[in-house]
Coordinates of N, CA, C and O in Angstrom, one line a residue:
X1 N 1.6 -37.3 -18.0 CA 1.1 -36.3 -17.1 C 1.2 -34.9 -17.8 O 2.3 -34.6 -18.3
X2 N 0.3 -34.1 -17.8 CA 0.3 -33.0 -18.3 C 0.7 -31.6 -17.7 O 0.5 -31.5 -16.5
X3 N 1.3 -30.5 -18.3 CA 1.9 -29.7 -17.4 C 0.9 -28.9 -17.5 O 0.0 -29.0 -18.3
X4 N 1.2 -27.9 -16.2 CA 0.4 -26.4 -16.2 C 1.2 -25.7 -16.3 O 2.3 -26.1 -15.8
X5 N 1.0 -24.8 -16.8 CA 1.6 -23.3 -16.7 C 1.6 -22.8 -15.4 O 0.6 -23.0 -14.7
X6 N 3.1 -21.9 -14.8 CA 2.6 -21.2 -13.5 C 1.6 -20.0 -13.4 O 0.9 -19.8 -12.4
X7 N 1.6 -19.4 -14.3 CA 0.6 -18.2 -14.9 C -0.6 -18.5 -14.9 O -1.3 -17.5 -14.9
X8 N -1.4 -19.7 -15.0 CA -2.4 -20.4 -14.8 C -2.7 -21.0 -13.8 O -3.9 -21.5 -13.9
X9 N -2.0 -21.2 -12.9 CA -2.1 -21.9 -11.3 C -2.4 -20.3 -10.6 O -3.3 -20.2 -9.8
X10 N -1.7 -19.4 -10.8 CA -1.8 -18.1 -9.7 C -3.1 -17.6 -10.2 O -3.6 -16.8 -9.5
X11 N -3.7 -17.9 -11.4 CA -4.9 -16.5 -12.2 C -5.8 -17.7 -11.0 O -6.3 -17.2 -10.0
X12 N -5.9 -19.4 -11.4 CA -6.5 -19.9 -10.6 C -6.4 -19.7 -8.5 O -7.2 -19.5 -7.6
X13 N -5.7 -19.8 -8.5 CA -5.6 -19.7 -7.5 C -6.3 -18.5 -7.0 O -7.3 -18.7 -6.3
X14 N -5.9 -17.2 -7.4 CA -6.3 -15.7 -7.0 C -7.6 -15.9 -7.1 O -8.2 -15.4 -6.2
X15 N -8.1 -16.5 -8.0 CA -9.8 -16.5 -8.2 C -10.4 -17.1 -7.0 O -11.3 -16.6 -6.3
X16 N -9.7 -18.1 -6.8 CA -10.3 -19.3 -5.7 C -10.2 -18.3 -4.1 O -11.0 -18.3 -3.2
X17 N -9.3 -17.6 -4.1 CA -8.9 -16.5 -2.9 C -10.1 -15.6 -2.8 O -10.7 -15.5 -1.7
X18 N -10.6 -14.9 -3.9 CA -10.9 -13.7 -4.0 C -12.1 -14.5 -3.8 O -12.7 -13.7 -3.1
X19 N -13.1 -15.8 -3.7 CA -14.0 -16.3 -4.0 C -14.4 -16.4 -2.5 O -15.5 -15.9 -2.2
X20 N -13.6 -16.9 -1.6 CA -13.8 -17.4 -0.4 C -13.7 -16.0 0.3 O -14.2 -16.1 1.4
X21 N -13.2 -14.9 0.0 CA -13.2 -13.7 0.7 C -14.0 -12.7 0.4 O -13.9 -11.7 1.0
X22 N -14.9 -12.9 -0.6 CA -16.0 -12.1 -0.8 C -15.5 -11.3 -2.5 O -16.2 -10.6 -3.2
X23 N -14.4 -11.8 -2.7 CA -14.5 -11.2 -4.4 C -14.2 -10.0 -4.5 O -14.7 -9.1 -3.9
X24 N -13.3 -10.0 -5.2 CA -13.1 -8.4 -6.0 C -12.5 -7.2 -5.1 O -11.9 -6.3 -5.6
X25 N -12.6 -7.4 -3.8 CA -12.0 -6.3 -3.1 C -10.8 -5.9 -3.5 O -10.0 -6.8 -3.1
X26 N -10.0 -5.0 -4.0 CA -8.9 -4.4 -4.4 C -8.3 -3.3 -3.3 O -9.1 -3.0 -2.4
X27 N -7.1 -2.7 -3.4 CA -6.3 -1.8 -2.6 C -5.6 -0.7 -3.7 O -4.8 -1.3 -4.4
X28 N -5.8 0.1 -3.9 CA -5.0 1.3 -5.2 C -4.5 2.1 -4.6 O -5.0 2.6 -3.7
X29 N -3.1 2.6 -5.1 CA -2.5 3.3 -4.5 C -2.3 4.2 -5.5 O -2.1 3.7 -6.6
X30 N -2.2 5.7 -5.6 CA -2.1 6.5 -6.6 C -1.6 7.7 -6.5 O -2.3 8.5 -5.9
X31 N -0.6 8.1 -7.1 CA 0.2 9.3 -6.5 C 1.0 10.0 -8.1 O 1.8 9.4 -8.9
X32 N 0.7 10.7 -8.2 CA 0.4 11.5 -9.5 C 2.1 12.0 -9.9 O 2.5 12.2 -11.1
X33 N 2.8 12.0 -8.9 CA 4.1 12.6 -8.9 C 5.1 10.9 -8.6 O 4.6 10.0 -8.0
X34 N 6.5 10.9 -9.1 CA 6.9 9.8 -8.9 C 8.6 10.4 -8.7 O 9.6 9.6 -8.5
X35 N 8.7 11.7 -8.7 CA 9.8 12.2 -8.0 C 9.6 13.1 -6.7 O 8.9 14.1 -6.9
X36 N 10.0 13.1 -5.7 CA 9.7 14.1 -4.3 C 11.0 14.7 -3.7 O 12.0 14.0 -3.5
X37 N 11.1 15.8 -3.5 CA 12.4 16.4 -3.2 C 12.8 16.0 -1.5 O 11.9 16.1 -0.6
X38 N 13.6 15.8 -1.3 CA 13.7 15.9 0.1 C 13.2 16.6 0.8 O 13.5 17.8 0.7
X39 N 12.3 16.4 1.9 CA 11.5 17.4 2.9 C 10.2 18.0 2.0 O 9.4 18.9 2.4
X40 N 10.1 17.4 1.0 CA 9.1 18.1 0.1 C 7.6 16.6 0.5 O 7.8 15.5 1.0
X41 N 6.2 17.3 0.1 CA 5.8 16.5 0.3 C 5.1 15.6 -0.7 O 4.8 16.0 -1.8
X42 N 4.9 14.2 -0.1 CA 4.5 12.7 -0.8 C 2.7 13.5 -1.1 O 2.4 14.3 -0.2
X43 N 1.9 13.4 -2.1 CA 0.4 13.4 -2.1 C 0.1 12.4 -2.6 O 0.5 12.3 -3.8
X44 N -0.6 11.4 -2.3 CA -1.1 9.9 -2.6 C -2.7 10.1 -2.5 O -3.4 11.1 -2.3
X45 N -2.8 9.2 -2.6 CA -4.3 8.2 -2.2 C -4.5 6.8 -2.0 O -3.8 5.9 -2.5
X46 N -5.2 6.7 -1.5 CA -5.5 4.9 -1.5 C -6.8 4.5 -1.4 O -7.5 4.7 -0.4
X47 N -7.0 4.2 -2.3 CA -9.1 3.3 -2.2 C -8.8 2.6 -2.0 O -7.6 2.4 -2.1
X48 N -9.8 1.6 -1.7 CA -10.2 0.2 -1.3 C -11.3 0.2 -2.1 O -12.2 1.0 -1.7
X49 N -11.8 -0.5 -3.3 CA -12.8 -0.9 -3.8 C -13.5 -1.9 -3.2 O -12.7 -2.5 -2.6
X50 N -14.2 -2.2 -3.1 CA -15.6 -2.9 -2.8 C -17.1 -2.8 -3.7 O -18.0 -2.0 -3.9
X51 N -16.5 -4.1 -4.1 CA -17.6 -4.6 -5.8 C -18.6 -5.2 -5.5 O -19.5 -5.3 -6.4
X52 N -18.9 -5.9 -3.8 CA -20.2 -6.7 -4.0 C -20.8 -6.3 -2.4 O -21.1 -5.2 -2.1
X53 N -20.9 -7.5 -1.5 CA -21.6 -7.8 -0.5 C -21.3 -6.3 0.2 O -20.6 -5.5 -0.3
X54 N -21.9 -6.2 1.5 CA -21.1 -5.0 2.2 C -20.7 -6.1 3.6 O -21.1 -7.2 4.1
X55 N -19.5 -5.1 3.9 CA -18.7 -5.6 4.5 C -18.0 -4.4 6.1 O -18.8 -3.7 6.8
X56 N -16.8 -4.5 6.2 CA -16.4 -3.9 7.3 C -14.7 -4.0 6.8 O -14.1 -5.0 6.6
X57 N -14.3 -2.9 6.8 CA -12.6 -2.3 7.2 C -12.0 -2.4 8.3 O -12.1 -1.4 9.0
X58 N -11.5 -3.2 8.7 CA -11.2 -3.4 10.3 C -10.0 -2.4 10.1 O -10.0 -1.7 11.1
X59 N -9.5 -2.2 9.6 CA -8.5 -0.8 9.6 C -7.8 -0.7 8.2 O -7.7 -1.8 7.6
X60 N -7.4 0.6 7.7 CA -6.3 0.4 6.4 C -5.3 0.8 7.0 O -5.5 1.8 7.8
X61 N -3.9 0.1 6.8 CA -2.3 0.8 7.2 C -1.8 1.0 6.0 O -1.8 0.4 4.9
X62 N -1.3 2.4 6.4 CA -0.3 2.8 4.9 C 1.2 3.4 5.5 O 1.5 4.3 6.3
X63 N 1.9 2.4 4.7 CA 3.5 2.6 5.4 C 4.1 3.3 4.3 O 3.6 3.3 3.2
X64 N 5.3 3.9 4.8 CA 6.3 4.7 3.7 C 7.7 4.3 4.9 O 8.0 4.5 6.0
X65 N 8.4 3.3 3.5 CA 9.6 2.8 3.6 C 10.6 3.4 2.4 O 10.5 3.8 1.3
X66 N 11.8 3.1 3.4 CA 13.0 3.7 2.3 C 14.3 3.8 3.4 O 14.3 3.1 4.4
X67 N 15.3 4.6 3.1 CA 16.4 4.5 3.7 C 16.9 6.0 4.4 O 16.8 7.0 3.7
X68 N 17.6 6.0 6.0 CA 17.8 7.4 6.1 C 19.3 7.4 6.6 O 19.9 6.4 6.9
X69 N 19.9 8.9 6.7 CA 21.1 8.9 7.4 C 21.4 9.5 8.7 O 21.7 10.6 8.7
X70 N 21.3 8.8 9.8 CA 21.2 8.9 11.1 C 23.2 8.8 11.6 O 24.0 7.9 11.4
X71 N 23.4 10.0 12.3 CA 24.8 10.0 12.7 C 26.2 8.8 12.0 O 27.1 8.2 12.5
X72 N 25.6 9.0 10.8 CA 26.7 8.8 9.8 C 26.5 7.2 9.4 O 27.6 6.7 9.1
X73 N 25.8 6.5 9.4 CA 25.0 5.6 8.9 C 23.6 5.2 8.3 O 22.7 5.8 8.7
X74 N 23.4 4.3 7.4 CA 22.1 4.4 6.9 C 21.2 3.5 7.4 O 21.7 2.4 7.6
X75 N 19.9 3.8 7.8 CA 19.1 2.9 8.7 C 18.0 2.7 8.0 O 17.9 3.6 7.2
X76 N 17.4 2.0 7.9 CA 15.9 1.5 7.5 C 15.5 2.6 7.9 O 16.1 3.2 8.8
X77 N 14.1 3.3 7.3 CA 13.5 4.5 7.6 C 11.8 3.6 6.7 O 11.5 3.4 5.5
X78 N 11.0 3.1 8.4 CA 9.6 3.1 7.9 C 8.7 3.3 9.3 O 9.0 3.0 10.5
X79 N 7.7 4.0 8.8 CA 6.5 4.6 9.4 C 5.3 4.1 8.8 O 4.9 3.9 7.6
X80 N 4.6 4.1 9.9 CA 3.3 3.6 9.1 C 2.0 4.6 10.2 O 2.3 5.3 11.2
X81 N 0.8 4.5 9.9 CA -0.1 4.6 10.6 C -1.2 3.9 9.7 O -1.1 3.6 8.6
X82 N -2.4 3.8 11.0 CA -3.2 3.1 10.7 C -5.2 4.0 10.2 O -4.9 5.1 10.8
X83 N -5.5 4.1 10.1 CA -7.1 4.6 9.7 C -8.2 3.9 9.2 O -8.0 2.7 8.9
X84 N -9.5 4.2 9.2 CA -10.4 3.9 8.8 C -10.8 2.8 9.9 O -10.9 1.7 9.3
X85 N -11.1 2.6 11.0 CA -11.1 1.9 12.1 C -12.7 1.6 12.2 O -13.6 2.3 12.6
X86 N -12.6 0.0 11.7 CA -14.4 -0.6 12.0 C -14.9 0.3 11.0 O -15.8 0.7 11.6
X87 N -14.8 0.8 9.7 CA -15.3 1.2 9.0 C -16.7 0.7 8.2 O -16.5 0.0 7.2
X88 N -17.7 1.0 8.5 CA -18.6 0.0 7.3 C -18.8 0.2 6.0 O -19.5 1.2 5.6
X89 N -18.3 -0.7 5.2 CA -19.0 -0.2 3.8 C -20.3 -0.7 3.0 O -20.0 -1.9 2.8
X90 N -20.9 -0.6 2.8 CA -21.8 -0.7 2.0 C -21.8 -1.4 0.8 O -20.7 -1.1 0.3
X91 N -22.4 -2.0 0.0 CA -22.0 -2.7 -1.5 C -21.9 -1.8 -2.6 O -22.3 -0.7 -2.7
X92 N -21.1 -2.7 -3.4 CA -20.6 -1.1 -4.8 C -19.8 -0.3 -4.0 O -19.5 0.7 -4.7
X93 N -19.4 -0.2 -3.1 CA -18.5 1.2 -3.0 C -17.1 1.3 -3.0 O -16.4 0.3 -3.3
X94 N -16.5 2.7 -2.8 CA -15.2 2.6 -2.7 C -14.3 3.8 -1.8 O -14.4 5.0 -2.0
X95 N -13.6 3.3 -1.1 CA -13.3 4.0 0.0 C -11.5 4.7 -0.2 O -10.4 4.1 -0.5
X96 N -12.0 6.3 0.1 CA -10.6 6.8 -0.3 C -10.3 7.5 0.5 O -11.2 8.1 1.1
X97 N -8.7 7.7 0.7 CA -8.0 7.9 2.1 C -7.1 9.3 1.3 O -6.4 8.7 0.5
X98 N -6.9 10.3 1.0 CA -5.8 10.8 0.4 C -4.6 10.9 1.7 O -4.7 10.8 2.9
X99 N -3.7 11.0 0.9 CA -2.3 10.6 2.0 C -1.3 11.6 1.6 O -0.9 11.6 0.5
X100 N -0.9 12.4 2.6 CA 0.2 13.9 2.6 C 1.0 13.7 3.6 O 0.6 13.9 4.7
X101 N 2.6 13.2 3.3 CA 3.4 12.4 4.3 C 4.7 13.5 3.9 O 5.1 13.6 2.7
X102 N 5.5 14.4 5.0 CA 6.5 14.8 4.5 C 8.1 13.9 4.6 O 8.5 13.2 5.6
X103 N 8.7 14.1 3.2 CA 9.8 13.2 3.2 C 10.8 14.0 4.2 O 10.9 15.3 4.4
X104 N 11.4 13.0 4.7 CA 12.6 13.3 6.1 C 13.9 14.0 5.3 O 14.6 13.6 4.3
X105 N 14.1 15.1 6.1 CA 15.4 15.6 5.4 C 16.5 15.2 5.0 O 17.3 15.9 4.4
X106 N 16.8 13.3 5.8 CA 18.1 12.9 5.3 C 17.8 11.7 4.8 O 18.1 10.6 5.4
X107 N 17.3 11.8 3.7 CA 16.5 10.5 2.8 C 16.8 10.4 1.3 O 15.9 10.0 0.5
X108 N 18.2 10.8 1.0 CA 18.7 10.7 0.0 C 19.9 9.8 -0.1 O 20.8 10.2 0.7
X109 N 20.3 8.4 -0.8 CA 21.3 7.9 -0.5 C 22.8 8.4 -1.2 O 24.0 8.0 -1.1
X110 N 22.2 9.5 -2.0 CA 23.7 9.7 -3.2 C 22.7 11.1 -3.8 O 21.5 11.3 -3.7
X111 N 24.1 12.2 -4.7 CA 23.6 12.6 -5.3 C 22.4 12.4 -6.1 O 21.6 13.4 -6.3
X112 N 22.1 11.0 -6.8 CA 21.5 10.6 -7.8 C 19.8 10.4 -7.3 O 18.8 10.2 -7.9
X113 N 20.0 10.6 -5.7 CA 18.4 10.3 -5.0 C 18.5 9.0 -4.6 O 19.5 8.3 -4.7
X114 N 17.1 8.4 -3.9 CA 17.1 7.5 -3.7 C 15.6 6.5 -4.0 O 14.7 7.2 -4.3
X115 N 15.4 5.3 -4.0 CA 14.5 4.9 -3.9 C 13.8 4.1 -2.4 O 14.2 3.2 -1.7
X116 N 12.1 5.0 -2.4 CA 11.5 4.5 -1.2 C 10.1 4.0 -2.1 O 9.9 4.2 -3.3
X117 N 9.3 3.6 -1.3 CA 8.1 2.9 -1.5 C 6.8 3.4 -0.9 O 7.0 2.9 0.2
X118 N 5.8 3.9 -0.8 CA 4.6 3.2 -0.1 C 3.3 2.5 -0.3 O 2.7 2.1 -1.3
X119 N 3.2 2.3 1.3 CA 2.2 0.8 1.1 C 1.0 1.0 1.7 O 0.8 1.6 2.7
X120 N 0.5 0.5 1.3 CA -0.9 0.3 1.8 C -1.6 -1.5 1.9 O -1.5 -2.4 1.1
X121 N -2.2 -1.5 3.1 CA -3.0 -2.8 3.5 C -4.5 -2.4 4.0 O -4.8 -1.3 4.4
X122 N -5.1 -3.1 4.0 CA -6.4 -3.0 4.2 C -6.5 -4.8 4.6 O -6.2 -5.8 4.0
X123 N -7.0 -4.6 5.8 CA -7.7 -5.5 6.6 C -8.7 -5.3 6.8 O -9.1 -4.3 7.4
X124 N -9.8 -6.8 6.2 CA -11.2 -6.4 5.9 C -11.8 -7.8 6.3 O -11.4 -8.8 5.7
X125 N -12.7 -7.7 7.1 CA -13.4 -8.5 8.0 C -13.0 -9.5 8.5 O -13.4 -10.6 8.2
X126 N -11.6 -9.2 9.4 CA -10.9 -10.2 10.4 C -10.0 -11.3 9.2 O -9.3 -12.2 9.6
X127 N -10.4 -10.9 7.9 CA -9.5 -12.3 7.5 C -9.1 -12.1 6.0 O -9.0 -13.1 5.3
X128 N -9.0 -11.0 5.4 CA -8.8 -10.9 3.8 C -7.8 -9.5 4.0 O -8.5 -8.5 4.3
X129 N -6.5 -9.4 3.8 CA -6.4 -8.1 3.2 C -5.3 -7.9 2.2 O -4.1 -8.3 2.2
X130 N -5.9 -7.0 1.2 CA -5.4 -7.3 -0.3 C -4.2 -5.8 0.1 O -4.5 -4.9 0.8
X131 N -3.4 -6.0 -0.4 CA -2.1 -4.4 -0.6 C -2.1 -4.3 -1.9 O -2.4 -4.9 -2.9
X132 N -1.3 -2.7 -1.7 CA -0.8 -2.6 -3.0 C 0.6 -1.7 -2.3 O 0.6 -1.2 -1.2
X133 N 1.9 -1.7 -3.1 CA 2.7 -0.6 -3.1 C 2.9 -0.4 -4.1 O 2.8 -1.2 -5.0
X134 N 3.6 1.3 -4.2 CA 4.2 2.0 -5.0 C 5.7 3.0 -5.0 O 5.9 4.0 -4.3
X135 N 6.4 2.6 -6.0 CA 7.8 2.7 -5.7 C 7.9 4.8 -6.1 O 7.3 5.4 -7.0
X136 N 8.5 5.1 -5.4 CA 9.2 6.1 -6.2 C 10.5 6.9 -5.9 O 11.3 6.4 -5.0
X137 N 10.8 8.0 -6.4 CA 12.0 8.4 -5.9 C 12.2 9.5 -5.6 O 11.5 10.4 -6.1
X138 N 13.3 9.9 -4.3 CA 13.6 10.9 -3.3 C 14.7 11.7 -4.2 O 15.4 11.0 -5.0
X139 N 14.9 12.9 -4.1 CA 15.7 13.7 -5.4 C 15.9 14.7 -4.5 O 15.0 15.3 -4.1
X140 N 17.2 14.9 -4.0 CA 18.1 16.1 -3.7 C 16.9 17.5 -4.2 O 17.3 18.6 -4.1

């Protein structure tokens, strides 16, 4: 019996994914800064590329997770909202959101800062949606 590689079952697989959902559609997330001061703000973006047929955005969500200190404990700290609602796009195109989120003033876990995330999803015609996140860090 011959083996596969797992690196060759996922490239296959992804293909066979992207095939039955129309191909190629991606999520990018892009934010030029990878340190944010507390209360200072996040400037991002997020496209959704769209390489072929035209299609429809049933919404993109973009969340910002990380950790906060609420009356002397640390709590999960995520928000999200949602945009681009029934969007249509057209073939070849690519759809961009910029995103300006202020960091919460008790969103540092230590001197040293902390690490939070944001995400982005894109839900695209009732049944495919590709994400992306990106990590960065909260600095006193």
């Amino acid at each position: 019996m011959g083996k596969i590689k797992l690196s060759d079952t996922m490239q296959f697989l992804s293909g066979k994914f992207n095939t039955i959902a129309g191909g190629g559609v991606e999520v990018v997330l892009e934010m030029p800064e990878d340190n944010i001061s507390i209360g200072g703000e996040l400037r991002a973006s997020a496209r959704v590329k769209w390489p072929r047929k035209a299609g429809k955005i049933d919404y993109l969500q973009i969340s910002l997770k990380g950790q906060v200190q609420r009356d002397g404990k640390w709590e999960k700290y995520i928000q999200s909202a949602e945009v681009a609602h029934e969007k249509e796009l057209p073939e070849n195109h690519e759809f961009v959101v910029p995103i300006v989120i202020v960091i919460p003033e008790d969103a540092v876990l230590s001197e040293d800062g902390a690490n939070w995330s944001l995400f982005a999803r894109a839900f695209i015609n009732k049944q495919f949606d590709p994400r992306a996140e990106i990590d960065f860090h909260v600095v006193p």
